[in-house]
PDB file of C-alpha atoms and ligand atoms in Angstrom:
ATOM      1  CA  MET A   1      24.376  -3.018  22.680  1.00 35.00           C
ATOM      2  CA  PHE A   2      20.786  -2.615  23.885  1.00 36.00           C
ATOM      3  CA  CYS A   3      18.918  -5.526  25.339  1.00 39.00           C
ATOM      4  CA  LEU A   4      15.116  -5.608  25.080  1.00 38.00           C
ATOM      5  CA  ASP A   5      14.699  -4.346  28.643  1.00 44.00           C
ATOM      6  CA  ASP A   6      16.816  -1.302  27.876  1.00 48.00           C
ATOM      7  CA  ILE A   7      14.669  -0.543  24.880  1.00 44.00           C
ATOM      8  CA  GLU A   8      11.497  -0.905  26.971  1.00 44.00           C
ATOM      9  CA  ARG A   9      12.933   1.471  29.549  1.00 52.00           C
ATOM     10  CA  GLU A  10      13.918   3.923  26.850  1.00 53.00           C
ATOM     11  CA  ILE A  11      10.394   3.797  25.471  1.00 47.00           C
ATOM     12  CA  ASP A  12       8.939   4.469  28.930  1.00 50.00           C
ATOM     13  CA  ARG A  13      11.259   7.435  29.378  1.00 58.00           C
ATOM     14  CA  GLU A  14      10.342   8.811  25.952  1.00 53.00           C
ATOM     15  CA  MET A  15       6.659   8.310  26.653  1.00 50.00           C
ATOM     16  CA  ALA A  16       6.912  10.099  29.964  1.00 52.00           C
ATOM     17  CA  LYS A  17       8.747  12.973  28.287  1.00 55.00           C
ATOM     18  CA  SER A  18       6.248  13.350  25.484  1.00 49.00           C
ATOM     19  CA  PHE A  19       3.301  13.288  27.824  1.00 46.00           C
ATOM     20  CA  LYS A  20       4.853  16.067  29.875  1.00 47.00           C
ATOM     21  CA  GLU A  21       4.163  18.315  26.890  1.00 46.00           C
ATOM     22  CA  PRO A  22       0.984  20.369  27.302  1.00 41.00           C
ATOM     23  CA  ARG A  23      -2.046  18.099  26.985  1.00 44.00           C
ATOM     24  CA  ILE A  24      -3.467  20.201  24.238  1.00 39.00           C
ATOM     25  CA  LYS A  25      -0.698  18.905  22.014  1.00 52.00           C
ATOM     26  CA  ASP A  26      -1.731  15.303  22.523  1.00 61.00           C
ATOM     27  CA  LYS A  27      -5.298  16.265  21.785  1.00 59.00           C
ATOM     28  CA  ASP A  28      -4.030  18.009  18.710  1.00 62.00           C
ATOM     29  CA  LEU A  29      -2.293  14.860  17.542  1.00 67.00           C
ATOM     30  CA  PHE A  30      -4.990  12.336  18.352  1.00 66.00           C
ATOM     31  CA  GLU A  31      -8.422  13.532  17.370  1.00 62.00           C
ATOM     32  CA  VAL A  32      -9.389   9.905  17.441  1.00 60.00           C
ATOM     33  CA  VAL A  33      -9.248   8.089  20.725  1.00 51.00           C
ATOM     34  CA  GLU A  34      -7.624   4.799  19.959  1.00 59.00           C
ATOM     35  CA  GLU A  35      -7.043   2.010  22.388  1.00 63.00           C
ATOM     36  CA  VAL A  36      -5.491  -0.154  19.708  1.00 71.00           C
ATOM     37  CA  PHE A  37      -2.161   1.667  19.816  1.00 84.00           C
ATOM     38  CA  ASP A  38       0.523   0.050  21.869  1.00 86.00           C
ATOM     39  CA  LYS A  39       3.330   2.121  23.361  1.00 87.00           C
ATOM     40  CA  PRO A  40       5.828   1.753  20.527  1.00 90.00           C
ATOM     41  CA  THR A  41       3.103   2.785  18.068  1.00 92.00           C
ATOM     42  CA  VAL A  42       2.240   5.898  20.080  1.00 90.00           C
ATOM     43  CA  LEU A  43       5.937   6.740  20.169  1.00 92.00           C
ATOM     44  CA  ALA A  44       6.278   6.178  16.461  1.00 95.00           C
ATOM     45  CA  ILE A  45       3.354   8.524  15.787  1.00 94.00           C
ATOM     46  CA  LEU A  46       4.918  11.149  18.052  1.00 93.00           C
ATOM     47  CA  GLU A  47       8.185  10.754  16.179  1.00 95.00           C
ATOM     48  CA  LEU A  48       6.429  11.279  12.853  1.00 97.00           C
ATOM     49  CA  ARG A  49       4.872  14.456  14.194  1.00 96.00           C
ATOM     50  CA  LYS A  50       8.252  15.612  15.463  1.00 95.00           C
ATOM     51  CA  ARG A  51       9.592  15.101  11.960  1.00 97.00           C
ATOM     52  CA  LYS A  52       6.671  17.204  10.698  1.00 97.00           C
ATOM     53  CA  CYS A  53       5.352  14.285   8.646  1.00 97.00           C
ATOM     54  CA  LEU A  54       1.853  14.573  10.072  1.00 96.00           C
ATOM     55  CA  LYS A  55       0.015  16.964  12.332  1.00 95.00           C
ATOM     56  CA  THR A  56      -3.246  15.335  13.407  1.00 93.00           C
ATOM     57  CA  LEU A  57      -4.719  11.860  13.161  1.00 93.00           C
ATOM     58  CA  LYS A  58      -8.339  12.501  12.219  1.00 93.00           C
ATOM     59  CA  GLY A  59     -10.289   9.283  11.868  1.00 92.00           C
ATOM     60  CA  VAL A  60     -10.246   5.648  10.874  1.00 94.00           C
ATOM     61  CA  VAL A  61     -10.635   4.917   7.174  1.00 96.00           C
ATOM     62  CA  SER A  62     -10.257   1.165   7.398  1.00 96.00           C
ATOM     63  CA  ALA A  63      -9.735  -1.237  10.265  1.00 93.00           C
ATOM     64  CA  GLY A  64      -8.291  -4.499   9.025  1.00 89.00           C
ATOM     65  CA  LYS A  65      -6.980  -7.337  11.136  1.00 87.00           C
ATOM     66  CA  GLU A  66      -3.321  -6.500  10.665  1.00 92.00           C
ATOM     67  CA  ALA A  67      -3.357  -2.879   9.626  1.00 95.00           C
ATOM     68  CA  ARG A  68      -5.483   0.197  10.137  1.00 95.00           C
ATOM     69  CA  VAL A  69      -5.625   3.150   7.780  1.00 97.00           C
ATOM     70  CA  TYR A  70      -6.291   6.637   9.143  1.00 96.00           C
ATOM     71  CA  TRP A  71      -7.128   9.940   7.585  1.00 97.00           C
ATOM     72  CA  ALA A  72      -4.645  12.537   8.866  1.00 97.00           C
ATOM     73  CA  LYS A  73      -3.768  16.176   8.320  1.00 97.00           C
ATOM     74  CA  ALA A  74      -0.337  17.398   7.311  1.00 97.00           C
ATOM     75  CA  PHE A  75       1.169  20.616   8.677  1.00 97.00           C
ATOM     76  CA  ASP A  76       0.352  22.301   5.359  1.00 97.00           C
ATOM     77  CA  GLY A  77      -3.310  21.345   5.777  1.00 96.00           C
ATOM     78  CA  SER A  78      -3.343  18.650   3.092  1.00 97.00           C
ATOM     79  CA  ASP A  79      -4.916  15.240   3.628  1.00 98.00           C
ATOM     80  CA  LEU A  80      -2.798  12.186   4.362  1.00 98.00           C
ATOM     81  CA  ALA A  81      -3.409   8.478   4.734  1.00 98.00           C
ATOM     82  CA  VAL A  82      -1.540   6.800   7.580  1.00 98.00           C
ATOM     83  CA  LYS A  83      -1.267   3.036   7.462  1.00 98.00           C
ATOM     84  CA  ILE A  84      -0.365   1.465  10.785  1.00 97.00           C
ATOM     85  CA  TYR A  85       0.595  -2.186  10.910  1.00 96.00           C
ATOM     86  CA  LEU A  86      -0.428  -3.681  14.227  1.00 93.00           C
ATOM     87  CA  THR A  87      -0.320  -7.380  14.952  1.00 90.00           C
ATOM     88  CA  ALA A  88       1.030 -10.195  12.835  1.00 92.00           C
ATOM     89  CA  THR A  89      -1.550 -12.967  13.225  1.00 93.00           C
ATOM     90  CA  ALA A  90      -0.748 -16.580  12.389  1.00 93.00           C
ATOM     91  CA  GLU A  91      -2.984 -16.157   9.340  1.00 94.00           C
ATOM     92  CA  PHE A  92      -0.965 -13.132   8.245  1.00 95.00           C
ATOM     93  CA  ARG A  93       2.311 -15.024   8.547  1.00 95.00           C
ATOM     94  CA  LYS A  94       0.824 -17.792   6.420  1.00 94.00           C
ATOM     95  CA  SER A  95      -0.488 -15.388   3.807  1.00 94.00           C
ATOM     96  CA  ILE A  96       2.837 -13.569   3.309  1.00 95.00           C
ATOM     97  CA  TRP A  97       4.928 -16.714   3.012  1.00 94.00           C
ATOM     98  CA  LYS A  98       4.404 -17.116  -0.733  1.00 90.00           C
ATOM     99  CA  TYR A  99       5.716 -13.596  -1.289  1.00 95.00           C
ATOM    100  CA  ILE A 100       8.898 -14.016   0.704  1.00 94.00           C
ATOM    101  CA  GLN A 101       9.749 -17.678   0.260  1.00 92.00           C
ATOM    102  CA  GLY A 102      12.814 -17.848  -1.955  1.00 86.00           C
ATOM    103  CA  ASP A 103      13.659 -14.176  -1.442  1.00 86.00           C
ATOM    104  CA  PRO A 104      16.811 -14.072   0.689  1.00 85.00           C
ATOM    105  CA  ARG A 105      16.098 -10.431   1.611  1.00 85.00           C
ATOM    106  CA  TYR A 106      12.894 -11.343   3.433  1.00 90.00           C
ATOM    107  CA  GLU A 107      12.678 -15.087   4.120  1.00 92.00           C
ATOM    108  CA  TRP A 108      14.173 -14.709   7.600  1.00 93.00           C
ATOM    109  CA  VAL A 109      11.536 -12.201   8.761  1.00 94.00           C
ATOM    110  CA  ILE A 110       8.842 -14.850   9.063  1.00 93.00           C
ATOM    111  CA  SER A 111      10.162 -15.888  12.470  1.00 93.00           C
ATOM    112  CA  LEU A 112      10.419 -12.353  13.867  1.00 95.00           C
ATOM    113  CA  PRO A 113       8.210 -11.334  16.763  1.00 95.00           C
ATOM    114  CA  SER A 114       5.039  -9.543  15.726  1.00 94.00           C
ATOM    115  CA  HIS A 115       6.079  -5.900  16.109  1.00 93.00           C
ATOM    116  CA  LYS A 116       9.390  -6.407  14.327  1.00 95.00           C
ATOM    117  CA  LEU A 117       7.755  -8.281  11.477  1.00 96.00           C
ATOM    118  CA  MET A 118       5.247  -5.459  11.076  1.00 96.00           C
ATOM    119  CA  SER A 119       8.016  -2.849  10.951  1.00 96.00           C
ATOM    120  CA  VAL A 120       9.794  -4.789   8.227  1.00 96.00           C
ATOM    121  CA  TRP A 121       6.494  -5.157   6.381  1.00 96.00           C
ATOM    122  CA  ALA A 122       5.775  -1.415   6.615  1.00 97.00           C
ATOM    123  CA  ARG A 123       9.253  -0.628   5.307  1.00 96.00           C
ATOM    124  CA  LYS A 124       8.704  -3.059   2.452  1.00 96.00           C
ATOM    125  CA  GLU A 125       5.415  -1.369   1.535  1.00 98.00           C
ATOM    126  CA  PHE A 126       7.041   2.052   1.687  1.00 98.00           C
ATOM    127  CA  SER A 127       9.943   1.063  -0.539  1.00 96.00           C
ATOM    128  CA  ASN A 128       7.583  -0.630  -3.025  1.00 97.00           C
ATOM    129  CA  LEU A 129       5.444   2.513  -3.102  1.00 98.00           C
ATOM    130  CA  LYS A 130       8.517   4.629  -3.796  1.00 98.00           C
ATOM    131  CA  ARG A 131       9.623   2.445  -6.705  1.00 98.00           C
ATOM    132  CA  MET A 132       6.116   2.433  -8.144  1.00 98.00           C
ATOM    133  CA  PHE A 133       5.644   6.180  -7.747  1.00 98.00           C
ATOM    134  CA  LYS A 134       9.017   6.787  -9.385  1.00 98.00           C
ATOM    135  CA  ALA A 135       7.953   4.604 -12.319  1.00 98.00           C
ATOM    136  CA  ARG A 136       4.953   6.949 -12.664  1.00 97.00           C
ATOM    137  CA  VAL A 137       2.363   4.371 -11.832  1.00 98.00           C
ATOM    138  CA  ASN A 138      -0.704   5.800 -10.042  1.00 98.00           C
ATOM    139  CA  VAL A 139      -0.165   4.918  -6.404  1.00 98.00           C
ATOM    140  CA  PRO A 140      -0.579   7.118  -3.326  1.00 98.00           C
ATOM    141  CA  GLU A 141       2.554   9.252  -3.107  1.00 98.00           C
ATOM    142  CA  PRO A 142       4.744   7.917  -0.284  1.00 98.00           C
ATOM    143  CA  ILE A 143       5.642  10.670   2.204  1.00 98.00           C
ATOM    144  CA  CYS A 144       7.517   9.090   5.088  1.00 97.00           C
ATOM    145  CA  PHE A 145       7.669   6.079   7.324  1.00 97.00           C
ATOM    146  CA  HIS A 146       8.832   5.095  10.766  1.00 97.00           C
ATOM    147  CA  ARG A 147       8.739   1.674  12.355  1.00 97.00           C
ATOM    148  CA  ASN A 148       5.298   0.125  11.690  1.00 96.00           C
ATOM    149  CA  ILE A 149       3.752   3.253  10.141  1.00 97.00           C
ATOM    150  CA  ILE A 150       3.676   4.623   6.620  1.00 98.00           C
ATOM    151  CA  VAL A 151       2.395   8.039   5.631  1.00 98.00           C
ATOM    152  CA  MET A 152       1.137   8.627   2.116  1.00 98.00           C
ATOM    153  CA  ARG A 153      -1.136  10.943   0.116  1.00 98.00           C
ATOM    154  CA  PHE A 154      -4.815  10.550   0.802  1.00 98.00           C
ATOM    155  CA  ILE A 155      -6.778   9.296  -2.198  1.00 98.00           C
ATOM    156  CA  GLY A 156     -10.081  11.105  -1.798  1.00 98.00           C
ATOM    157  CA  GLU A 157     -11.327  14.443  -0.559  1.00 96.00           C
ATOM    158  CA  ASN A 158     -12.056  16.034   2.832  1.00 92.00           C
ATOM    159  CA  GLY A 159     -11.401  12.813   4.657  1.00 94.00           C
ATOM    160  CA  VAL A 160     -13.740  10.799   2.444  1.00 97.00           C
ATOM    161  CA  ARG A 161     -11.755   8.113   0.697  1.00 98.00           C
ATOM    162  CA  ALA A 162     -12.304   7.425  -2.976  1.00 98.00           C
ATOM    163  CA  PRO A 163     -14.252   4.234  -3.722  1.00 98.00           C
ATOM    164  CA  LEU A 164     -12.607   0.933  -4.553  1.00 98.00           C
ATOM    165  CA  LEU A 165     -13.035  -0.331  -8.116  1.00 98.00           C
ATOM    166  CA  LYS A 166     -15.311  -3.035  -6.706  1.00 98.00           C
ATOM    167  CA  GLU A 167     -17.528  -0.400  -5.075  1.00 98.00           C
ATOM    168  CA  VAL A 168     -17.743   1.723  -8.221  1.00 98.00           C
ATOM    169  CA  HIS A 169     -18.993  -1.349 -10.069  1.00 98.00           C
ATOM    170  CA  GLU A 170     -21.452  -2.285  -7.332  1.00 98.00           C
ATOM    171  CA  ALA A 171     -22.850   1.255  -7.348  1.00 98.00           C
ATOM    172  CA  GLY A 172     -23.583   0.798 -11.053  1.00 98.00           C
ATOM    173  CA  GLU A 173     -21.160   3.604 -11.913  1.00 98.00           C
ATOM    174  CA  LEU A 174     -18.675   1.651 -13.993  1.00 98.00           C
ATOM    175  CA  GLU A 175     -19.974   2.580 -17.424  1.00 97.00           C
ATOM    176  CA  GLU A 176     -18.408   0.914 -20.430  1.00 97.00           C
ATOM    177  CA  GLU A 177     -16.238   3.834 -21.458  1.00 97.00           C
ATOM    178  CA  LEU A 178     -14.858   4.289 -17.940  1.00 98.00           C
ATOM    179  CA  ALA A 179     -14.391   0.535 -17.519  1.00 98.00           C
ATOM    180  CA  ILE A 180     -12.369   0.275 -20.739  1.00 97.00           C
ATOM    181  CA  LYS A 181     -10.227   3.230 -19.752  1.00 97.00           C
ATOM    182  CA  ILE A 182      -9.530   1.806 -16.299  1.00 97.00           C
ATOM    183  CA  PHE A 183      -8.851  -1.698 -17.627  1.00 97.00           C
ATOM    184  CA  GLN A 184      -6.357  -0.379 -20.186  1.00 97.00           C
ATOM    185  CA  LYS A 185      -4.634   1.838 -17.626  1.00 97.00           C
ATOM    186  CA  LEU A 186      -4.315  -1.025 -15.179  1.00 98.00           C
ATOM    187  CA  ILE A 187      -2.724  -3.285 -17.797  1.00 97.00           C
ATOM    188  CA  TYR A 188      -0.397  -0.425 -18.701  1.00 97.00           C
ATOM    189  CA  PHE A 189       0.483  -0.003 -15.011  1.00 98.00           C
ATOM    190  CA  VAL A 190       1.151  -3.737 -14.623  1.00 98.00           C
ATOM    191  CA  TYR A 191       3.465  -3.414 -17.640  1.00 98.00           C
ATOM    192  CA  LYS A 192       5.246  -0.355 -16.193  1.00 98.00           C
ATOM    193  CA  LEU A 193       5.539  -2.038 -12.831  1.00 98.00           C
ATOM    194  CA  TYR A 194       7.133  -5.039 -14.483  1.00 98.00           C
ATOM    195  CA  TRP A 195       9.572  -3.241 -16.761  1.00 98.00           C
ATOM    196  CA  ASP A 196      10.235   0.110 -15.071  1.00 98.00           C
ATOM    197  CA  ALA A 197       9.828  -0.635 -11.367  1.00 98.00           C
ATOM    198  CA  LYS A 198      10.855  -4.300 -11.795  1.00 97.00           C
ATOM    199  CA  LEU A 199       7.981  -5.313  -9.539  1.00 98.00           C
ATOM    200  CA  VAL A 200       4.915  -7.538  -9.625  1.00 98.00           C
ATOM    201  CA  HIS A 201       2.075  -6.375  -7.347  1.00 98.00           C
ATOM    202  CA  GLY A 202       0.992  -9.903  -6.432  1.00 98.00           C
ATOM    203  CA  ASP A 203      -2.413  -9.046  -4.948  1.00 98.00           C
ATOM    204  CA  LEU A 204      -3.972  -6.919  -7.633  1.00 98.00           C
ATOM    205  CA  SER A 205      -7.747  -7.031  -7.828  1.00 98.00           C
ATOM    206  CA  GLU A 206     -10.824  -4.795  -7.752  1.00 98.00           C
ATOM    207  CA  TYR A 207     -10.304  -4.597  -3.955  1.00 98.00           C
ATOM    208  CA  ASN A 208      -6.873  -3.009  -4.216  1.00 98.00           C
ATOM    209  CA  VAL A 209      -7.650  -0.336  -6.805  1.00 99.00           C
ATOM    210  CA  MET A 210      -9.245   2.976  -5.856  1.00 98.00           C
ATOM    211  CA  VAL A 211     -10.945   5.171  -8.430  1.00 98.00           C
ATOM    212  CA  PHE A 212     -10.411   8.898  -8.031  1.00 98.00           C
ATOM    213  CA  ASN A 213     -11.361  11.533 -10.601  1.00 98.00           C
ATOM    214  CA  GLY A 214     -11.885   8.761 -13.145  1.00 97.00           C
ATOM    215  CA  GLU A 215      -8.340   7.405 -12.621  1.00 98.00           C
ATOM    216  CA  PRO A 216      -7.328   4.079 -11.091  1.00 98.00           C
ATOM    217  CA  TYR A 217      -4.905   4.129  -8.144  1.00 98.00           C
ATOM    218  CA  ILE A 218      -3.199   0.919  -7.076  1.00 99.00           C
ATOM    219  CA  ILE A 219      -2.923   0.433  -3.293  1.00 98.00           C
ATOM    220  CA  ASP A 220      -1.831  -2.193  -0.777  1.00 98.00           C
ATOM    221  CA  VAL A 221       1.604  -2.914  -2.187  1.00 98.00           C
ATOM    222  CA  SER A 222       3.486  -4.438   0.747  1.00 97.00           C
ATOM    223  CA  GLN A 223       3.553  -7.916  -0.785  1.00 97.00           C
ATOM    224  CA  ALA A 224       4.859  -6.814  -4.222  1.00 97.00           C
ATOM    225  CA  VAL A 225       7.891  -8.843  -5.322  1.00 96.00           C
ATOM    226  CA  LEU A 226      10.857  -8.110  -7.548  1.00 95.00           C
ATOM    227  CA  THR A 227      10.652  -9.550 -11.056  1.00 96.00           C
ATOM    228  CA  ASP A 228      13.525 -11.937 -10.299  1.00 94.00           C
ATOM    229  CA  HIS A 229      11.607 -13.491  -7.400  1.00 94.00           C
ATOM    230  CA  PRO A 230      10.981 -17.222  -8.025  1.00 93.00           C
ATOM    231  CA  ASN A 231       7.184 -16.699  -7.891  1.00 94.00           C
ATOM    232  CA  ALA A 232       7.113 -13.454  -9.899  1.00 97.00           C
ATOM    233  CA  LEU A 233       5.624 -14.936 -13.079  1.00 98.00           C
ATOM    234  CA  ASP A 234       2.975 -16.913 -11.198  1.00 97.00           C
ATOM    235  CA  LEU A 235       1.991 -13.798  -9.300  1.00 97.00           C
ATOM    236  CA  LEU A 236       1.929 -11.758 -12.522  1.00 98.00           C
ATOM    237  CA  ARG A 237      -0.395 -14.330 -14.062  1.00 98.00           C
ATOM    238  CA  ARG A 238      -2.594 -14.237 -10.995  1.00 98.00           C
ATOM    239  CA  ASP A 239      -2.841 -10.430 -11.091  1.00 98.00           C
ATOM    240  CA  ILE A 240      -3.802 -10.525 -14.765  1.00 98.00           C
ATOM    241  CA  THR A 241      -6.266 -13.356 -14.158  1.00 98.00           C
ATOM    242  CA  ASN A 242      -7.977 -11.232 -11.488  1.00 98.00           C
ATOM    243  CA  LEU A 243      -8.256  -8.277 -13.856  1.00 98.00           C
ATOM    244  CA  VAL A 244      -9.565 -10.446 -16.697  1.00 98.00           C
ATOM    245  CA  ARG A 245     -12.107 -12.090 -14.394  1.00 98.00           C
ATOM    246  CA  PHE A 246     -13.350  -8.773 -13.057  1.00 98.00           C
ATOM    247  CA  PHE A 247     -13.473  -6.799 -16.306  1.00 98.00           C
ATOM    248  CA  GLY A 248     -14.486  -9.750 -18.471  1.00 98.00           C
ATOM    249  CA  GLU A 249     -16.895 -11.774 -16.364  1.00 98.00           C
ATOM    250  CA  GLU A 250     -18.189  -9.246 -13.851  1.00 98.00           C
ATOM    251  CA  VAL A 251     -18.186  -6.027 -15.848  1.00 98.00           C
ATOM    252  CA  GLY A 252     -18.829  -7.760 -19.173  1.00 98.00           C
ATOM    253  CA  LEU A 253     -16.152  -6.133 -21.339  1.00 97.00           C
ATOM    254  CA  GLU A 254     -14.744  -7.983 -24.316  1.00 96.00           C
ATOM    255  CA  ILE A 255     -11.098  -8.259 -23.468  1.00 96.00           C
ATOM    256  CA  PRO A 256      -8.088 -10.336 -24.516  1.00 96.00           C
ATOM    257  CA  SER A 257      -7.295 -13.592 -22.713  1.00 97.00           C
ATOM    258  CA  VAL A 258      -4.889 -13.968 -19.794  1.00 98.00           C
ATOM    259  CA  ASP A 259      -2.320 -15.620 -22.098  1.00 98.00           C
ATOM    260  CA  GLU A 260      -2.545 -12.848 -24.667  1.00 97.00           C
ATOM    261  CA  ILE A 261      -2.042 -10.196 -22.003  1.00 97.00           C
ATOM    262  CA  MET A 262       0.820 -12.100 -20.351  1.00 98.00           C
ATOM    263  CA  ASP A 263       2.584 -12.443 -23.719  1.00 97.00           C
ATOM    264  CA  SER A 264       2.035  -8.832 -24.651  1.00 97.00           C
ATOM    265  CA  ILE A 265       3.525  -7.637 -21.360  1.00 97.00           C
ATOM    266  CA  LEU A 266       6.475 -10.001 -21.448  1.00 98.00           C
ATOM    267  CA  THR A 267       7.266  -9.200 -25.096  1.00 97.00           C
ATOM    268  CA  LYS A 268       6.755  -5.487 -24.476  1.00 96.00           C
ATOM    269  CA  ASN A 269       4.064  -5.200 -27.089  1.00 94.00           C
ATOM    270  CA  LEU A 270       0.848  -3.911 -25.592  1.00 94.00           C
ATOM    271  CA  GLN A 271      -0.505  -2.992 -29.012  1.00 91.00           C
ATOM    272  CA  VAL A 272      -1.183  -6.677 -29.593  1.00 82.00           C
ATOM    273  CA  VAL A 273      -3.918  -6.415 -26.984  1.00 84.00           C
ATOM    274  CA  GLY A 274      -5.144  -3.101 -28.340  1.00 85.00           C
ATOM    275  CA  ILE A 275      -3.514  -0.971 -25.688  1.00 83.00           C
ATOM    276  CA  GLU A 276      -1.591   2.082 -26.683  1.00 77.00           C
ATOM    277  CA  HIS A 277       0.943   3.219 -24.208  1.00 70.00           C
ATOM    278  CA  GLU A 278       2.475   6.595 -23.594  1.00 63.00           C
ATOM    279  CA  ASP A 279       5.856   5.824 -25.123  1.00 57.00           C
ATOM    280  CA  GLU A 280       4.175   5.062 -28.421  1.00 47.00           C
ATOM    281  CA  ARG A 281       1.945   8.105 -28.285  1.00 41.00           C
ATOM    282  CA  LYS A 282       4.913  10.494 -28.326  1.00 39.00           C
TER     283      LYS A 282
HETATM  284  N1  ATP B 301      -3.819   6.375   0.293  1.00 91.77           N
HETATM  285  C1  ATP B 301      -5.069   6.101   0.681  1.00 91.77           C
HETATM  286  N2  ATP B 301      -6.016   7.077   0.685  1.00 91.77           N
HETATM  287  C2  ATP B 301      -7.279   6.820   1.084  1.00 91.77           C
HETATM  288  N3  ATP B 301      -7.711   5.618   1.505  1.00 91.77           N
HETATM  289  C3  ATP B 301      -6.825   4.605   1.527  1.00 91.77           C
HETATM  290  C4  ATP B 301      -5.466   4.789   1.119  1.00 91.77           C
HETATM  291  N4  ATP B 301      -4.826   3.597   1.233  1.00 91.77           N
HETATM  292  C5  ATP B 301      -5.741   2.721   1.686  1.00 91.77           C
HETATM  293  N5  ATP B 301      -6.945   3.302   1.854  1.00 91.77           N
HETATM  294  C6  ATP B 301      -8.192   2.649   2.321  1.00 91.77           C
HETATM  295  O1  ATP B 301      -7.873   1.724   3.335  1.00 91.77           O
HETATM  296  C7  ATP B 301      -8.261   0.401   2.937  1.00 91.77           C
HETATM  297  C8  ATP B 301      -7.243  -0.611   3.419  1.00 91.77           C
HETATM  298  O2  ATP B 301      -5.997  -0.329   2.823  1.00 91.77           O
HETATM  299  P1  ATP B 301      -5.046  -1.493   2.325  1.00 91.77           P
HETATM  300  O3  ATP B 301      -5.747  -2.335   1.325  1.00 91.77           O
HETATM  301  O4  ATP B 301      -3.753  -0.876   1.949  1.00 91.77           O
HETATM  302  O5  ATP B 301      -4.830  -2.238   3.711  1.00 91.77           O
HETATM  303  P2  ATP B 301      -5.036  -3.750   4.140  1.00 91.77           P
HETATM  304  O6  ATP B 301      -4.803  -3.807   5.592  1.00 91.77           O
HETATM  305  O7  ATP B 301      -4.240  -4.593   3.290  1.00 91.77           O
HETATM  306  O8  ATP B 301      -6.544  -3.963   3.982  1.00 91.77           O
HETATM  307  P3  ATP B 301      -7.312  -5.165   3.315  1.00 91.77           P
HETATM  308  O9  ATP B 301      -6.962  -6.365   4.118  1.00 91.77           O
HETATM  309  O10 ATP B 301      -8.728  -4.670   3.474  1.00 91.77           O
HETATM  310  O11 ATP B 301      -6.853  -5.218   1.903  1.00 91.77           O
HETATM  311  C9  ATP B 301      -8.408   0.461   1.436  1.00 91.77           C
HETATM  312  O12 ATP B 301      -9.349  -0.463   0.976  1.00 91.77           O
HETATM  313  C10 ATP B 301      -8.880   1.876   1.210  1.00 91.77           C
HETATM  314  O13 ATP B 301     -10.279   1.951   1.421  1.00 91.77           O
HETATM  315 MG1   MG B 302      -6.242  -4.140   0.582  1.00 91.77          MG
END
């Protein structure tokens, strides 16, 4: 069995080894100079490169308190998004409690030290992404993960991320036809998440949807819960309430009520709210 000191020593050894590689390689990997990476994170990035998951970290896309998202290049030249979970603040621990309380798979993680909690959280996001992608919901395709890092498809072009739904609206570019299409797709995705992936996103809003080529992409899925989670229905209602508030009040669409949408999803009858879904189009 390893004790923490052994692991630290192992990390130091690994670090020393990797930095004995020609410097050009490090430059190749980190185009961005980042002081925010601690040793285990640098090692994890090196490991991902060794596994050929990513070639170069290009630049920061988003720098949140707990996680940073980077634009990266894959070995085949395609664009990637790399989400790195850094520090679990007290605020973060508080904010995730409602998603894990009552879920025996995760309740215990709340007392983990920061880096371990973040690794569990990254793994949770990766596995949620996989389930969602498999259910054919528009999410960034998950590519690989290691420790506190997940690698996924980049939503955008040439390192420029696609706008969030909120930003599209603020730019005055959410015309009625596009808004209706996106609203209907999002409800359909919530439905597919519920019935096919057996998940509820739990933090769905105009801030966690990107719009790319006229299509909505749902992001930020670490907190998603299984449908048998004790808070699943409350979280489902909250997600729908956010969508109804945004599309109804802010965008000004005439849309069904939260109750009508809840019922239609739970009774598997989206037509009630005027939404056709693929299965019925066949
Ligand atoms: N796959 C992706 N491709 C391109 N950009 C992305 C991708 N995933 C996330 N982003 C960008 O990074 C931002 C932060 O991502 P995300 O919401 O997953 O992280 P977060 O730490 O929870 O941030 P926040 O607290 O701002 O919600 C997003 O708003 C989006 O602009
Ligand atoms: Mg977010």
